[in-house]
Amino acid sequence: MKLNSALLGAACAFAIAPAAFAERGTDGEVKLTFPQAVSIMNPYLSSGTKDIYAASMVIEPLAGFDDSGNLIPKLVSEIPTVENGGISEDLTSITWKLIPGLLWSDGSPVTSADVVFTGQYCMDPAGGCAQLSKFEGVASIEAVDETSIKVTFTGPKPNPYTAFVGATAPILQKAQFEACIGAAAPTCTDQNSMPVGTGAFKVTGFTVNDTVSMEANSNYRDPAKPAFATAVIKGGGDAEGSARAVMETGEFDYAWNTQIPPDSQAAMAAAGKGQFVVAFGTLVERLEMNMTNPSADLPEGERSTAMHPHPFLTDINVRTALSMAIDRDILREVGYGAGGKPTCNIVPAPAAYASDNTACLTQDIEGAKALLEASGWTDTDGDGIRDKDGAKLSILYQSTVNPIRQDFQALIKDWWSEIGVETELKAIDPGVFFGGDAGSPDTFQKFYADVEMYANNFDGTDPEAYLTQYKCDKAPSPENQWQGENMNRFCDPAYDAMVTELSSTRDPAKRAEMAKALNDMVTKDTRIVIPLVHRGTLSAHSNALGGVMINAWDTEMWNVADWFRVK
Amino acid sequence: MRDTQAAPLVQVEGLKMYFPVHTGILRRHTGNVKAVDDVSFAIHQGETLGLVGESGCGKSTVGRALLRLYEPTAGRVVIDGEDIATLSHEALRRKRPTMQMVFQDPQASLNPRMSLSAIIAEPLTEHTKLTAAQRQNRVYELMDQVGLNRRFANRFPHEFSGGQRQRIGIARALALNPKLIVCDEPIAALDVSIQAQVVNLLEDLQDTLGLTYLFISHDLSMVRHIADRVAVMYLGRIVELSPRDDLYARPLHPYAEALLSAVNEPDPDRAKTRKRILLKGDLPSPANPPVGCNFCTRCPKVFARCLTEKPALVQVEPGRQVACHLFETIHPATGSTGGSEAKEHLQHGVTQ
Amino acid sequence: MLTFTLRRLLLAIPTLLFISLIIFLLVDLAPGSPMSEIPLTVPPEVRQKMIAALGADQPVFVRYILWLRQFFWVEPAYLLDGWFGTDLAGDQQRILSWQSRSPVFTVIGQRIPQTLTVIGTAYLVGILIAVPIGIYSAYRQYSLFDQLGTFVAMIGFSVPTFFTGTLFIIIFAVWLGWFPTKYDTTLEVTDWASFIRQMQQMAMPVMVLGLANAAAISRYMRSSMLENMGQDYVRTARAKGMTERTVVLKHVLRNSMIPVVTVIALGIPSIFGGAIITENLFGVNGIGAALIGAIHASDLPMVQTLAFIFAVLIVGFNLIADILYGFLDPRIRYD
Ligand SMILES: Nc1ncnc2c1ncn2[C@@H]1O[C@H](COP(=O)(O)OP(=O)(O)OP(=O)(O)O)[C@@H](O)[C@H]1O
Ligand SMILES: [Mg+2]
């Protein structure tokens, strides 16, 4: 018995190494399950993670990110840099060079024309491209020759790795999508569900919101990969069911997004059939403070606008006290278990950009009380709620309908009541909250509340665009039909200036420095945002599936070509 | 005409039909509805016994228990020499053709999803070996007998008038040449004009087929017309059983007297001398009958003994049986003979 | 009967049109936006463009008229084209799902088979279980069997399917390992082995739904039987000397089936409606799962089309139930 398991261990150890020597299609079928089913295999028409991940097994970008957030070449021979001449000295253009001899799964060659076409496809104003922001600042995309593509930007672009980088911007085959450009994009059902790609697999069957069947791409650039002959993604159900199918019944090899309550995580892991893996990206569950007055007494159009400052949240001492009263580790334990980490940052990762801001991690109720006391917030009328100059620390705290969020709300309400702050809770249907309907009073942009809680993150590894969201002019208001990401209506010229500076800084070390500073400005310096938990994506894979390297910076299937069956 | 000396076709002894009452969440058995409580009588071959009494007194129950459409609680029901109360289900089923019933509600008693001919032919299929054609002929024959147009054979019950439906019920009952037919208020649901037709039909059939009837009715004049002898029921018990003419001329039991006083007297002379006796109070619940005589709560002639002791049905005059304490005290002269006859009866085990 | 049917069908047209408008307005007014599922990383301008590309920014009546045209003209034309190779539809726009950008009817076509096999089988199983139980429970009212039947029916009624479903998964899939927890819609039954696999994957959803269906139908059956059991014509049948079997199975049952058959017929549209929870739980991904997915994603064309199809089915099966009633019960005549 002992010998056996020892041998097995050895075999496993070997199995990881010899994967490289394996032959294509010898490991049978790999089965994946997603709690949300795949709707479409074209990331340009969907921003659903499920769709992007599924498509990433079939269509690929020029470059992607590895599990530490480093750029890795996919369809190109190397990553262009200023040093190797791939990026112009003035940072206004980048030239990509395709791997010679690259083939589509249908056997035709991949050329620069395909890449150029893909750019046109997404940038067509009538197409409704979901990944348009990937092409922001792109002036032109041209084919230098058969295999070289030059992307020119409207100005210097310190981070030119946006267009054609990452699973959200894969290359489409021109021949297949030519007729699908612009307004015709949504009508190309066959193309959108069975795109021809360069990835390890190609689609053989697609049922909307149900199953994607794939087989190994016989023209994949690495002749030894993928090890699996076929792959299938079954969608639907819930996180619990997906996790169970991998961890308890062993029907599936991989389950993406298995965020289940911490106690269930432990119980399922105990079954010994698989393991949970967590991808810590940049998703942070946070409280946003409203700097403007959301009072219903104000006329419509003036509520939650810069016209009326918030009666008490504009006092930094109040915001600080609210933050101090929270025990983030309890929140993590209750809500996410291994799938979360307490944090004080809105840019919690990648490591280079994460500020060493950890002061908020220890709860300090007494300190919070003292701070409020010292700053004049006392309970003058003896009702247990602090007040000052007629303003009462009474908070309307809204979030979406979600069991974890309701737990968080209840816990935080308790802590706040300990420091003499009264809290009214409100839970809104996520469809309404995030729906952005300018006619609804319950959107997170309108922010008709004092505090709101949700999670946000940024795409890729660079936080620039994300940090831009807290600029003055990004505040939603009636003038811009309540569009904008600066929910807090935070406005600090110093912040805006630094963001502008960041956008023209190209030295990575300096950029990181500035990103941290910006992060600190909205978190520990001002407490405009009170970060709570850095959330990972919990996925599960069977012990019989080898080669999985969880990745938060790109698709979790980024290295699916290397996956193999542990025998 | 009738051979009264021969064994009667129907001999009922001590028939009881209690419906259990369940109450509470656990549906515990907490009592009984004594719908029929110790009833004995006989019906001779070719005779019509009328069974009268007010609504709810248990007439239908007697009829049904008699044919074992209910499982009687106690008692013997000998029909044509066999105690059907103890027959096995299979034997009973084979016995069924000899005894039939015409139901009170002609509409409800016919299966709404079966055509007339299917209704009449069904027992033929079950109990005879007739071919389909023979069965059809028999159906037509029966329809002729009860005066139904043959064209109606494939119609469904709801397509007939009430009177026609009752004829179907009768044809159905006749199908297997029964000896005994229990007619449970066959005319109650019908129009007066049709009532006579149906009663005449029943009489004609009796003459031609030699049938024996238990004729249940609360229409006393109709019973007077058709019955040879009449049993008067009150609250689950027979209070008087007399030949028709005797009963109508001189009812003995106070209840029978009250009941008959309400009947239109065809003879104007007698009508003048009769006064209507109005009963006070309500019929007691059969679930909770009085300890003594069942009629004691409403009897105009009630006295002490009535409240404590149930009177037995005894012969007080030749051919007349009454269950009343009066007839043992008011007529001491006849009482001795009546008494001895009553004892004789007792020995027969008619009452207990 | 024919004129009755025709008249009812004619009457159904304005009714359904009205229903379709109501559904459209309701679905449109419902909170949520097709963009609510888009991550916050997508900037608002891009969202606006995406909404415009879907046509979701058009006024509601324009969209309604377009939908009517697509539903009643374009889609049938496509269907005919598919059957006869004609070209009636040309390249007119079909009803497209906002979520998947594929024609709604293609999605429905993909989903109908598993919904019908699983939910239909469950319904059938439910009926097959319920009818004998109902009959016997009524025949032996208050017997141990009846009490047990009542108890099980109460459970079937009151315990939600997600609970029984999860319980079944834990028992039969996790502990015993008999059945898979996720339905494989791509499985094709070609031989014995694949048939067995199909049976295995159907087992749990069919049991869960069958139980729930059986609970309801057995109650109907029982009460209908009880109602008829005490009728005079049953006594007549007994008096005729018919066997107990004939009495119960021919006389009582046939009459008792009249309302039950109606209830069953009226329940059939719900088969097409799928079983949202059960489908989701077992990954059957039938119509129910499509509907709930579409509702979550505010996929208006999908929700609207499915809801309208259900309305048509409900109206249709109501008519069928009425006609069936006429056939079963000779007392009812439609002229
Ligand atoms: N199945 C039953 N269960 C319980 N009680 C019953 C049942 N059938 C009859 N009874 C009761 O038995 C008593 C006698 O009923 P029955 O039907 O014999 O009366 P009836 O004399 O035929 O009355 P009517 O003239 O109205 O037909 C009534 O009190 C009735 O409530
Ligand atoms: Mg009666």
Coordinates of C-alpha atoms in Angstrom, one line a residue, chain A residues 156-465:
Chain A
P156 CA 2.3 58.3 -26.9
K157 CA 0.9 55.1 -25.3
P158 CA 3.0 54.0 -22.3
N159 CA 1.0 50.7 -22.3
P160 CA 0.6 49.7 -25.9
Y161 CA -0.2 46.1 -24.9
T162 CA -4.0 46.5 -25.2
A163 CA -5.1 45.8 -28.8
F164 CA -4.8 42.0 -29.5
V165 CA -3.5 41.3 -26.1
G166 CA -5.3 39.0 -23.6
A167 CA -8.3 36.7 -24.1
T168 CA -10.6 39.6 -24.6
A169 CA -9.0 40.6 -27.8
P170 CA -8.3 37.5 -29.9
I171 CA -7.7 37.4 -33.6
L172 CA -10.6 36.5 -35.8
Q173 CA -10.2 34.9 -39.2
K174 CA -10.9 37.4 -41.9
A175 CA -12.2 34.9 -44.3
Q176 CA -14.8 33.7 -41.9
F177 CA -15.9 37.1 -40.5
E178 CA -15.6 39.3 -43.5
A179 CA -19.4 39.4 -44.0
C180 CA -20.0 40.0 -40.4
I181 CA -18.6 43.4 -39.9
G182 CA -20.6 46.3 -38.5
A183 CA -24.3 46.0 -38.2
A184 CA -24.2 42.5 -39.5
A185 CA -22.1 41.3 -36.6
P186 CA -24.9 39.9 -34.4
T187 CA -26.6 38.1 -37.3
C188 CA -23.6 35.9 -38.0
T189 CA -24.8 33.1 -35.7
D190 CA -22.6 30.3 -37.2
Q191 CA -19.5 32.4 -37.1
N192 CA -20.1 33.7 -33.6
S193 CA -20.7 30.2 -32.3
M194 CA -18.0 28.3 -34.2
P195 CA -15.2 30.7 -34.9
V196 CA -12.1 29.4 -36.7
G197 CA -9.1 29.8 -34.5
T198 CA -5.5 29.1 -33.8
G199 CA -6.1 27.7 -30.3
A200 CA -5.5 24.2 -29.0
F201 CA -9.0 23.3 -29.8
K202 CA -11.6 23.9 -32.4
V203 CA -15.4 23.9 -32.0
T204 CA -17.3 20.9 -33.3
G205 CA -20.6 21.6 -31.7
F206 CA -22.3 24.5 -30.0
T207 CA -25.6 24.7 -28.2
V208 CA -26.4 28.1 -27.0
N209 CA -26.2 28.5 -23.2
D210 CA -25.5 24.8 -22.8
T211 CA -22.6 22.9 -24.3
V212 CA -19.5 23.6 -26.3
S213 CA -17.9 20.6 -27.9
M214 CA -14.4 20.8 -29.1
E215 CA -11.7 18.6 -30.6
A216 CA -7.9 19.1 -30.7
N217 CA -6.9 21.5 -33.4
S218 CA -4.9 19.4 -35.9
N219 CA -3.1 22.6 -37.0
Y220 CA -2.1 23.8 -33.6
R221 CA 1.4 25.3 -33.6
D222 CA 2.8 22.8 -31.1
P223 CA 2.5 19.4 -32.8
A224 CA 2.6 17.6 -29.5
K225 CA -0.3 19.5 -28.0
P226 CA -2.9 19.5 -26.8
A227 CA -2.8 16.2 -24.9
F228 CA -6.6 15.9 -25.0
A229 CA -8.4 14.7 -28.1
T230 CA -11.6 16.4 -27.2
A231 CA -12.9 19.0 -24.8
V232 CA -16.3 19.8 -23.7
I233 CA -17.7 22.7 -21.7
K234 CA -21.0 22.1 -20.0
G235 CA -22.7 25.2 -18.6
G236 CA -25.6 25.9 -16.3
G237 CA -26.6 25.1 -12.8
D238 CA -24.9 26.9 -9.9
A239 CA -21.5 27.2 -8.3
E240 CA -22.3 24.5 -5.8
G241 CA -23.3 22.0 -8.5
S242 CA -20.2 22.8 -10.6
A243 CA -18.0 22.3 -7.6
R244 CA -19.7 19.1 -6.7
A245 CA -19.3 17.7 -10.1
V246 CA -15.5 18.1 -9.8
M247 CA -14.9 17.6 -6.1
E248 CA -17.4 15.0 -5.1
T249 CA -18.7 13.0 -8.1
G250 CA -15.6 13.4 -10.3
E251 CA -17.7 13.8 -13.4
F252 CA -15.8 16.9 -14.6
D253 CA -12.2 17.8 -14.6
Y254 CA -12.4 21.5 -14.2
A255 CA -15.0 23.9 -12.8
W256 CA -14.6 27.6 -13.2
N257 CA -16.1 30.0 -10.7
T258 CA -17.1 27.7 -7.9
Q259 CA -17.5 30.4 -5.3
I260 CA -19.4 28.6 -2.6
P261 CA -19.6 29.2 1.2
P262 CA -16.4 28.5 3.1
D263 CA -17.9 25.5 5.0
S264 CA -19.0 23.8 1.8
Q265 CA -15.5 24.4 0.4
A266 CA -14.0 22.5 3.3
A267 CA -16.5 19.7 3.1
M268 CA -16.0 19.2 -0.7
A269 CA -12.2 19.3 -0.5
A270 CA -12.4 16.5 2.1
A271 CA -13.8 14.2 -0.5
G272 CA -10.3 14.0 -1.9
K273 CA -11.2 14.0 -5.6
G274 CA -9.9 17.4 -6.5
Q275 CA -8.8 20.7 -5.2
F276 CA -9.8 24.3 -5.2
V277 CA -7.5 26.9 -6.8
V278 CA -7.9 30.6 -6.4
A279 CA -7.0 33.2 -8.9
F280 CA -6.4 36.5 -7.2
G281 CA -6.9 39.2 -9.7
T282 CA -7.8 42.7 -8.9
L283 CA -11.4 42.3 -7.8
V284 CA -12.0 44.2 -4.6
E285 CA -15.3 44.2 -2.6
R286 CA -15.5 47.7 -1.3
L287 CA -17.6 50.4 0.3
E288 CA -17.9 53.6 -1.6
M289 CA -18.7 56.8 0.3
N290 CA -21.0 59.3 -1.2
M291 CA -19.4 62.8 -1.0
T292 CA -22.7 64.4 -2.1
N293 CA -26.0 64.6 -0.3
P294 CA -28.4 61.8 -1.4
S295 CA -31.2 63.2 0.7
A296 CA -34.7 62.6 -0.7
D297 CA -35.6 66.0 0.4
L298 CA -33.5 67.5 -2.3
P299 CA -35.2 68.1 -5.7
E300 CA -34.6 65.4 -8.4
G301 CA -31.6 66.4 -10.4
E302 CA -29.8 67.8 -7.3
R303 CA -29.8 64.7 -5.2
S304 CA -26.4 63.1 -5.1
T305 CA -24.8 65.8 -7.1
A306 CA -21.9 68.1 -6.5
M307 CA -24.4 70.9 -5.7
H308 CA -24.9 69.5 -2.2
P309 CA -22.0 68.1 -0.2
H310 CA -22.7 65.2 2.1
P311 CA -23.7 66.4 5.6
F312 CA -21.2 64.1 7.4
L313 CA -19.4 61.8 5.0
T314 CA -17.4 64.8 3.9
D315 CA -15.7 64.7 7.3
I316 CA -12.6 62.4 6.9
N317 CA -12.8 61.5 10.6
V318 CA -16.2 60.0 10.1
R319 CA -15.0 58.0 7.1
T320 CA -11.9 56.8 9.0
A321 CA -14.0 55.8 11.9
L322 CA -16.3 53.8 9.7
S323 CA -13.3 52.0 8.3
M324 CA -11.7 51.4 11.6
A325 CA -14.8 49.7 13.0
I326 CA -14.7 46.9 10.4
D327 CA -13.0 43.6 10.9
R328 CA -12.1 42.6 7.4
D329 CA -10.8 39.2 8.3
I330 CA -14.2 38.2 9.7
L331 CA -15.8 39.4 6.5
R332 CA -13.5 37.3 4.5
E333 CA -14.0 34.2 6.6
V334 CA -17.8 34.6 6.5
G335 CA -18.0 35.4 2.9
Y336 CA -15.2 33.8 0.9
G337 CA -13.0 31.5 2.9
A338 CA -10.0 30.7 0.9
G339 CA -11.4 32.7 -2.0
G340 CA -10.7 36.0 -0.4
K341 CA -8.1 38.1 1.4
P342 CA -8.7 41.2 3.6
T343 CA -7.4 44.3 1.9
C344 CA -7.0 48.0 2.3
N345 CA -6.3 48.7 -1.4
I346 CA -8.4 49.2 -4.4
V347 CA -5.3 48.0 -6.5
P348 CA -4.5 44.9 -4.6
A349 CA -2.5 43.3 -7.4
P350 CA -0.3 42.7 -9.4
A351 CA 2.4 42.9 -6.6
A352 CA 4.3 45.7 -8.3
Y353 CA 1.3 48.0 -8.1
A354 CA 0.0 46.9 -4.7
S355 CA 0.5 49.5 -2.0
D356 CA 1.8 48.2 1.4
N357 CA -1.2 49.7 3.0
T358 CA -2.2 47.3 5.7
A359 CA -3.2 49.6 8.6
C360 CA -6.9 49.1 8.1
L361 CA -6.6 45.3 8.7
T362 CA -6.9 45.5 12.4
Q363 CA -10.3 46.4 13.7
D364 CA -10.2 49.3 16.3
I365 CA -13.6 50.0 17.7
E366 CA -12.3 52.0 20.6
G367 CA -10.1 54.0 18.3
A368 CA -13.0 54.7 16.1
K369 CA -15.1 55.9 19.0
A370 CA -12.3 58.1 20.3
L371 CA -11.8 59.6 16.8
L372 CA -15.5 60.5 16.5
E373 CA -15.5 61.8 20.0
A374 CA -12.4 63.9 19.4
S375 CA -13.8 65.4 16.2
G376 CA -17.0 66.5 17.9
W377 CA -19.3 63.7 16.9
T378 CA -21.1 63.0 20.2
D379 CA -24.4 61.6 21.2
T380 CA -26.0 64.8 22.4
D381 CA -29.6 63.6 22.6
G382 CA -28.9 60.2 24.2
D383 CA -30.4 58.1 21.5
G384 CA -27.2 56.1 20.9
I385 CA -26.5 57.8 17.7
R386 CA -23.8 60.4 17.4
D387 CA -24.5 63.8 16.0
K388 CA -23.0 67.2 15.5
D389 CA -24.5 70.5 14.4
G390 CA -27.8 68.8 13.8
A391 CA -26.4 66.2 11.5
K392 CA -26.9 62.6 12.6
L393 CA -24.6 59.7 11.8
S394 CA -27.4 57.8 10.2
I395 CA -26.4 55.9 7.1
L396 CA -28.3 54.4 4.2
Y397 CA -26.1 51.5 3.1
Q398 CA -27.1 49.9 -0.2
S399 CA -25.8 46.9 -2.1
T400 CA -27.1 44.2 -4.4
V401 CA -29.2 41.2 -3.5
N402 CA -26.6 38.6 -2.8
P403 CA -26.4 36.4 0.4
I404 CA -22.8 37.2 1.1
R405 CA -23.4 40.9 0.6
Q406 CA -26.3 40.7 3.0
D407 CA -24.1 39.0 5.6
F408 CA -21.6 41.8 5.1
Q409 CA -24.2 44.4 5.5
A410 CA -25.5 42.9 8.7
L411 CA -22.0 42.6 10.2
I412 CA -21.0 46.1 9.3
K413 CA -24.2 47.5 10.5
D414 CA -23.5 45.9 13.9
W415 CA -20.0 47.3 14.1
W416 CA -21.1 50.7 13.1
S417 CA -23.8 50.7 15.7
E418 CA -21.1 49.9 18.3
I419 CA -19.5 53.2 17.4
G420 CA -22.7 55.1 17.5
V421 CA -23.6 55.1 13.8
E422 CA -27.1 54.2 12.8
T423 CA -27.4 52.1 9.6
E424 CA -30.3 51.4 7.3
L425 CA -29.7 48.5 4.9
K426 CA -31.0 48.2 1.4
A427 CA -30.5 45.4 -1.1
I428 CA -31.2 46.0 -4.8
D429 CA -31.7 43.6 -7.6
P430 CA -28.3 43.3 -9.3
G431 CA -29.9 43.8 -12.7
V432 CA -31.2 47.1 -11.6
F433 CA -28.2 48.2 -9.5
F434 CA -25.7 47.5 -12.3
G435 CA -28.2 48.0 -15.1
G436 CA -27.4 51.7 -15.6
D437 CA -30.9 52.6 -16.4
A438 CA -30.9 56.4 -16.0
G439 CA -34.6 56.2 -15.2
S440 CA -34.1 54.1 -12.1
P441 CA -33.3 55.6 -8.7
D442 CA -31.6 52.4 -7.7
T443 CA -28.5 52.3 -9.9
F444 CA -25.1 52.4 -8.4
Q445 CA -24.3 55.4 -10.5
K446 CA -27.2 57.5 -9.1
F447 CA -26.1 56.5 -5.6
Y448 CA -29.1 57.6 -3.8
A449 CA -27.6 56.3 -0.6
D450 CA -24.8 57.3 1.7
V451 CA -22.7 54.2 1.3
E452 CA -22.8 51.5 -1.3
M453 CA -21.0 48.2 -1.6
Y454 CA -20.0 46.3 -4.7
A455 CA -16.9 44.8 -6.2
N456 CA -14.9 46.2 -9.0
N457 CA -11.7 45.3 -10.7
F458 CA -9.6 46.2 -13.7
D459 CA -8.8 44.3 -16.8
G460 CA -5.3 43.1 -17.3
T461 CA -2.4 44.2 -15.2
D462 CA -2.3 47.9 -15.7
P463 CA -4.4 50.0 -13.3
E464 CA -4.2 53.2 -15.2
A465 CA -7.7 53.2 -16.7

